[in-house]
Amino acid sequence: MGRGLTFMHHRFWIAFIFVLMTVAGLSACEGGTSASSGEVIVPIVMCTPESPLVNIYRVAPQSWANSIFEFAFPPIPTPIPPALPPPVNEQQLLLARYAALQQLKKEAQRWSDTKVIKMEDSKEIRIVLTFISPELLQAVYLNETLKDRFLTYGFLDQLQGVLNSVAERNELLFLVTVTATNNNAYSNHHTIRIPIQEMVMHNAEKITIIHSHNDHNLEQVIDTSAGPVFGYLGYPLSLVSAEQCRWILDPKFNTNIVITVPFLEVDSANNNTAYFWTIPYAPLFDLNLPPDLPDFNMPAGFDTNLMTPLPLPPSDINQANYWQDFGRYIWGQVTLGNR
């Protein structure tokens, strides 16, 4: 009898602990509220909202992309049966490639924000956060298409296919780039570590969102003498919060993309400084202005070797072609060019 009661007693406590742990786990999955900020930290429970606009990569191609492509390859009636591709006007193709490069430069600067950590020896560490927006992706694909001239018609369909393939990730993609300036053999080297798991997004509803994917190399201790470090972060498009499927960056309320990190470790010490990357996202209202016309005015003597992807980012932000070269570096990362 005593053994039976003891057995039942143990079973009761085992069951109770199991239920307690289950409730605690569910509570943790529902997220919590930060007492200091009042923001709700939402775990990664993805969902699919009713609005198709949530996935911002499922958009029609930009008009400038088609305008630049058709400047290089003017449309012709599709022959039946298909004939050989038409001859290419090399000068027009060159001007189109220049216009595409200027668009890439514009989009790279438009969708990036930079934070600078100044060291005592005048060295600077720069952390650039770039939103891989649909416009930036289109600029990359346009440059790649014109460089390799692997496509003379059907461009819009191919571009739409590229956007759709990225849309299937159901994520907002960002590129993190860490570089050091004033870096030479005689200067002191420094280390920096980004607490990448705490690099979170904040939206206008006071919801704090952790990323769903990140490149593991971003978690390493970065030695500034070893060259630049870069990798991707992916944040969910929508999450379950308060039993509702919420669009993280609804442009009706979110005019900026804000991503923060509470501190950095510089030379193995916590610098106790929070950093905010803010990228303009959507206007308060749409003026319906016509898009800027592509820039086909290539300067005399322009180095055509610059119309190629770069494997590494530029380090000197004061150089005249910094954002052009940064765009070329993004081009190289997105397409794995020069690999």
Coordinates of C-alpha atoms in Angstrom, one line a residue:
M1 CA 0.0 0.0 0.0
G2 CA 2.8 2.3 0.9
R3 CA 4.7 1.5 -2.2
G4 CA 1.5 2.2 -4.3
L5 CA 1.0 5.6 -2.7
T6 CA 4.6 6.4 -3.1
F7 CA 4.5 5.4 -6.8
M8 CA 1.4 7.5 -7.4
H9 CA 3.0 10.3 -5.5
H10 CA 6.0 10.3 -7.8
R11 CA 3.8 10.0 -10.9
F12 CA 1.9 13.1 -9.7
W13 CA 5.0 15.2 -9.3
I14 CA 6.4 14.0 -12.6
A15 CA 3.2 15.0 -14.3
F16 CA 3.1 18.3 -12.4
I17 CA 6.6 19.2 -13.4
F18 CA 5.9 18.2 -17.0
V19 CA 2.8 20.5 -17.1
L20 CA 4.8 23.3 -15.4
M21 CA 7.6 23.0 -17.9
T22 CA 5.1 22.9 -20.8
V23 CA 3.3 26.1 -19.5
A24 CA 6.6 27.8 -19.0
G25 CA 7.7 26.9 -22.5
L26 CA 4.5 28.1 -24.0
S27 CA 4.8 31.4 -22.1
A28 CA 8.3 31.8 -23.4
C29 CA 7.1 31.1 -27.0
E30 CA 4.5 33.8 -26.6
G31 CA 7.3 36.4 -26.0
G32 CA 7.7 38.9 -23.3
T33 CA 7.8 42.6 -22.6
S34 CA 11.0 44.5 -21.9
A35 CA 10.5 46.5 -18.7
S36 CA 12.9 49.2 -19.9
S37 CA 11.5 49.8 -23.4
G38 CA 7.9 48.4 -23.3
E39 CA 8.6 46.6 -26.5
V40 CA 7.3 43.0 -27.0
I41 CA 10.0 40.5 -28.0
V42 CA 8.3 38.1 -30.4
P43 CA 9.8 34.7 -31.1
I44 CA 10.0 33.3 -34.6
V45 CA 6.6 31.9 -35.3
M46 CA 6.1 32.7 -38.9
C47 CA 2.7 33.0 -40.6
T48 CA 1.1 34.0 -43.9
P49 CA -1.0 37.2 -43.7
E50 CA -4.0 37.5 -46.0
S51 CA -2.5 40.5 -47.8
P52 CA -0.2 39.6 -50.8
L53 CA 1.6 42.9 -50.3
V54 CA 3.5 41.5 -47.2
N55 CA 6.1 39.8 -49.4
I56 CA 7.8 42.9 -50.8
Y57 CA 9.8 40.9 -53.2
R58 CA 6.7 39.8 -55.1
V59 CA 6.6 43.0 -57.1
A60 CA 6.6 44.0 -60.8
P61 CA 10.0 45.0 -62.1
Q62 CA 10.9 48.7 -62.0
S63 CA 10.4 50.7 -65.2
W64 CA 14.0 52.0 -65.2
A65 CA 15.3 48.4 -65.4
N66 CA 13.3 47.7 -68.6
S67 CA 14.2 51.1 -70.1
I68 CA 18.0 50.5 -69.6
F69 CA 17.7 47.0 -71.0
E70 CA 15.8 48.1 -74.1
F71 CA 18.3 50.8 -74.7
A72 CA 20.9 48.1 -75.1
F73 CA 18.6 45.6 -76.8
P74 CA 15.8 47.4 -78.6
P75 CA 12.7 45.2 -78.9
I76 CA 12.0 43.6 -82.2
P77 CA 9.0 41.5 -83.3
T78 CA 9.7 37.9 -82.3
P79 CA 10.5 35.9 -85.5
I80 CA 8.6 32.7 -86.2
P81 CA 10.4 30.4 -86.3
P82 CA 13.1 31.9 -84.0
A83 CA 16.1 33.3 -85.9
L84 CA 19.6 34.2 -84.8
P85 CA 19.8 37.0 -82.2
P86 CA 20.0 40.5 -83.7
P87 CA 23.4 42.2 -83.9
V88 CA 24.3 44.3 -80.9
N89 CA 25.0 48.0 -81.1
E90 CA 28.2 48.0 -78.9
Q91 CA 28.0 51.7 -78.2
Q92 CA 24.4 51.5 -77.0
L93 CA 25.3 48.5 -74.9
L94 CA 28.2 50.4 -73.3
L95 CA 26.0 53.4 -72.4
A96 CA 23.3 51.0 -71.0
R97 CA 25.9 49.4 -68.8
Y98 CA 27.0 52.8 -67.5
A99 CA 23.4 53.7 -66.7
A100 CA 22.9 50.3 -65.0
L101 CA 26.0 50.9 -62.9
Q102 CA 24.8 54.4 -61.8
Q103 CA 21.5 52.9 -60.8
L104 CA 23.3 50.2 -58.8
K105 CA 25.3 53.0 -57.1
K106 CA 22.1 54.9 -56.3
E107 CA 20.3 51.8 -54.8
A108 CA 23.4 50.7 -52.7
Q109 CA 23.6 54.1 -51.1
R110 CA 19.8 54.5 -50.8
W111 CA 19.4 51.2 -48.8
S112 CA 22.5 51.4 -46.5
D113 CA 23.3 52.9 -43.2
T114 CA 26.8 53.1 -41.6
K115 CA 28.0 53.2 -38.0
V116 CA 31.6 54.2 -37.2
I117 CA 33.6 53.0 -34.2
K118 CA 36.6 55.4 -33.7
M119 CA 39.7 54.0 -32.1
E120 CA 42.3 55.9 -30.1
D121 CA 45.0 55.4 -32.8
S122 CA 42.8 57.1 -35.4
K123 CA 41.7 53.8 -36.9
E124 CA 38.0 53.5 -37.7
I125 CA 35.8 50.4 -37.9
R126 CA 32.8 50.7 -40.1
I127 CA 29.7 48.5 -39.9
V128 CA 27.4 49.0 -42.9
L129 CA 23.9 47.5 -42.9
T130 CA 22.4 47.2 -46.3
F131 CA 18.8 46.2 -47.0
I132 CA 18.7 43.9 -50.0
S133 CA 15.6 45.6 -51.4
P134 CA 13.7 44.5 -54.5
E135 CA 15.1 47.6 -56.3
L136 CA 18.7 46.8 -55.3
L137 CA 18.2 43.2 -56.5
Q138 CA 16.9 44.4 -59.8
A139 CA 19.9 46.7 -60.3
V140 CA 22.3 43.8 -59.6
Y141 CA 20.5 41.5 -62.1
L142 CA 20.4 44.3 -64.7
N143 CA 24.2 44.8 -64.4
E144 CA 24.9 41.1 -64.6
T145 CA 22.6 40.6 -67.6
L146 CA 24.3 43.5 -69.6
K147 CA 27.8 42.4 -68.6
D148 CA 27.3 38.8 -69.8
R149 CA 24.8 39.7 -72.5
F150 CA 23.2 36.3 -72.0
L151 CA 19.7 37.7 -72.7
T152 CA 18.5 39.8 -75.6
Y153 CA 14.7 39.4 -75.1
G154 CA 12.4 38.2 -72.4
F155 CA 14.2 40.3 -69.8
L156 CA 11.1 41.2 -67.8
D157 CA 10.0 37.6 -67.4
Q158 CA 13.5 36.6 -66.3
L159 CA 13.7 39.5 -63.8
Q160 CA 10.3 38.6 -62.4
G161 CA 11.5 35.1 -62.0
V162 CA 14.6 36.3 -60.0
L163 CA 12.3 38.4 -57.7
N164 CA 10.0 35.4 -57.2
S165 CA 12.8 33.1 -56.3
V166 CA 14.0 35.5 -53.6
A167 CA 10.4 35.9 -52.4
E168 CA 10.2 32.2 -51.7
R169 CA 12.6 32.7 -48.7
N170 CA 9.8 34.7 -47.0
E171 CA 12.4 36.9 -45.4
L172 CA 13.7 40.5 -45.3
L173 CA 17.4 40.2 -46.3
F174 CA 20.2 42.4 -45.0
L175 CA 23.9 42.4 -45.7
V176 CA 26.3 43.3 -42.8
T177 CA 29.7 44.5 -43.9
V178 CA 32.6 45.2 -41.4
T179 CA 35.7 47.1 -42.6
A180 CA 38.6 48.9 -41.0
T181 CA 40.3 52.1 -42.3
N182 CA 43.8 53.3 -41.7
N183 CA 44.9 49.7 -41.7
N184 CA 48.6 49.1 -42.4
A185 CA 51.4 46.9 -41.2
Y186 CA 52.6 49.5 -38.6
S187 CA 49.3 50.3 -37.0
N188 CA 47.8 48.5 -34.0
H189 CA 45.3 45.8 -34.8
H190 CA 42.0 45.7 -33.0
T191 CA 39.3 43.1 -32.6
I192 CA 35.5 43.6 -32.6
R193 CA 32.6 41.2 -32.0
I194 CA 29.0 42.0 -32.8
P195 CA 26.6 40.1 -30.5
I196 CA 24.8 39.1 -33.7
Q197 CA 22.0 37.2 -31.9
E198 CA 21.0 40.5 -30.2
M199 CA 21.0 42.4 -33.5
V200 CA 17.2 42.9 -33.6
M201 CA 14.7 44.8 -35.7
H202 CA 12.1 47.2 -34.1
N203 CA 8.9 48.2 -35.9
A204 CA 6.4 50.9 -35.3
E205 CA 4.2 48.6 -33.2
K206 CA 6.9 48.3 -30.5
I207 CA 7.6 44.7 -31.6
T208 CA 11.2 43.6 -31.4
I209 CA 12.0 40.9 -33.9
I210 CA 15.0 38.5 -33.8
H211 CA 16.4 37.3 -37.1
S212 CA 15.5 33.9 -38.4
H213 CA 18.8 33.2 -40.2
N214 CA 22.3 34.6 -40.1
D215 CA 25.7 33.7 -41.6
H216 CA 27.7 32.1 -38.8
N217 CA 30.8 34.0 -39.6
L218 CA 29.2 37.2 -38.4
E219 CA 29.4 35.7 -34.9
Q220 CA 33.2 35.5 -34.9
V221 CA 35.7 37.8 -33.2
I222 CA 36.8 40.1 -36.1
D223 CA 40.5 41.0 -36.3
T224 CA 40.7 44.3 -38.2
S225 CA 44.1 43.3 -39.7
A226 CA 42.6 40.2 -41.3
G227 CA 40.4 42.0 -43.9
P228 CA 36.7 42.7 -44.1
V229 CA 34.0 40.4 -42.9
F230 CA 30.5 40.3 -44.3
G231 CA 27.4 38.1 -44.2
Y232 CA 23.6 38.0 -44.5
L233 CA 20.8 38.4 -41.9
G234 CA 17.3 37.3 -42.6
Y235 CA 14.3 38.7 -40.7
P236 CA 10.8 37.2 -41.1
L237 CA 8.2 39.1 -43.1
S238 CA 5.4 38.4 -40.6
L239 CA 5.0 36.8 -37.2
V240 CA 2.4 35.6 -34.8
S241 CA 1.9 38.2 -32.1
A242 CA -1.1 38.4 -29.7
E243 CA -2.7 35.5 -31.6
Q244 CA -2.6 37.6 -34.8
C245 CA -0.5 37.3 -38.0
R246 CA 1.3 40.7 -38.1
W247 CA 3.1 42.2 -41.0
I248 CA 6.4 43.4 -39.6
L249 CA 7.0 46.3 -42.0
D250 CA 3.6 47.5 -43.0
P251 CA 4.5 50.7 -44.9
K252 CA 1.3 52.4 -43.6
F253 CA 3.0 52.7 -40.2
N254 CA 6.7 51.9 -40.8
T255 CA 8.5 54.8 -42.5
N256 CA 11.9 53.5 -41.4
I257 CA 13.7 50.2 -41.0
V258 CA 15.4 50.2 -37.6
I259 CA 17.9 47.5 -36.5
T260 CA 19.8 47.8 -33.2
V261 CA 22.5 46.1 -31.2
P262 CA 22.9 46.8 -27.5
F263 CA 26.7 46.9 -27.4
L264 CA 29.9 45.9 -29.2
E265 CA 32.9 44.1 -27.9
V266 CA 35.9 46.2 -28.9
D267 CA 39.3 44.7 -28.0
S268 CA 37.6 42.1 -25.8
A269 CA 35.7 44.8 -23.8
N270 CA 32.0 45.7 -23.8
N271 CA 31.8 49.3 -24.9
N272 CA 28.4 49.7 -23.4
T273 CA 27.2 51.6 -26.4
A274 CA 24.0 50.8 -28.3
Y275 CA 24.0 51.3 -32.1
F276 CA 21.0 52.0 -34.3
W277 CA 20.9 51.5 -38.1
T278 CA 18.1 53.4 -39.6
I279 CA 17.2 53.0 -43.3
P280 CA 14.3 55.0 -44.8
Y281 CA 11.7 52.6 -45.9
A282 CA 8.4 54.2 -47.1
P283 CA 7.2 57.8 -47.5
L284 CA 4.4 59.1 -45.3
F285 CA 2.4 59.6 -48.5
D286 CA 3.1 58.9 -52.2
L287 CA 3.5 62.0 -54.5
N288 CA 3.3 59.7 -57.6
L289 CA 6.3 61.5 -59.1
P290 CA 7.7 60.0 -62.3
P291 CA 10.8 57.9 -61.8
D292 CA 14.2 59.5 -62.5
L293 CA 15.4 58.9 -66.0
P294 CA 18.4 56.6 -66.4
D295 CA 21.8 58.3 -66.8
F296 CA 23.2 57.3 -70.1
N297 CA 25.7 60.2 -70.1
M298 CA 29.0 58.3 -69.7
P299 CA 31.9 60.7 -69.2
A300 CA 34.7 60.6 -71.8
G301 CA 37.4 58.3 -70.8
F302 CA 35.3 56.4 -68.3
D303 CA 37.1 53.2 -67.3
T304 CA 34.9 50.3 -68.5
N305 CA 36.7 47.9 -66.2
L306 CA 34.6 49.5 -63.4
M307 CA 31.5 47.8 -64.9
T308 CA 32.2 44.6 -63.1
P309 CA 31.5 43.1 -59.7
L310 CA 34.0 43.3 -56.8
P311 CA 34.8 40.5 -54.4
L312 CA 35.5 42.8 -51.5
P313 CA 34.0 46.1 -50.2
P314 CA 35.9 49.4 -50.4
S315 CA 37.5 50.5 -47.1
D316 CA 37.8 54.3 -47.6
I317 CA 34.4 56.0 -47.4
N318 CA 36.1 59.2 -48.5
Q319 CA 37.1 57.9 -51.9
A320 CA 35.2 59.5 -54.8
N321 CA 33.8 56.2 -56.1
Y322 CA 32.9 54.7 -52.7
W323 CA 29.2 54.0 -53.3
Q324 CA 29.9 52.9 -56.8
D325 CA 32.4 50.4 -55.6
F326 CA 30.2 49.4 -52.7
G327 CA 27.4 48.7 -55.2
R328 CA 29.9 46.6 -57.2
Y329 CA 30.7 44.7 -54.1
I330 CA 27.0 44.0 -53.4
W331 CA 26.8 42.8 -57.0
G332 CA 29.6 40.4 -56.4
Q333 CA 28.0 39.1 -53.2
V334 CA 24.6 38.6 -54.6
T335 CA 25.8 36.8 -57.8
L336 CA 29.0 35.3 -56.4
G337 CA 30.8 37.1 -59.2
N338 CA 34.5 36.7 -59.7
R339 CA 34.4 33.4 -57.8

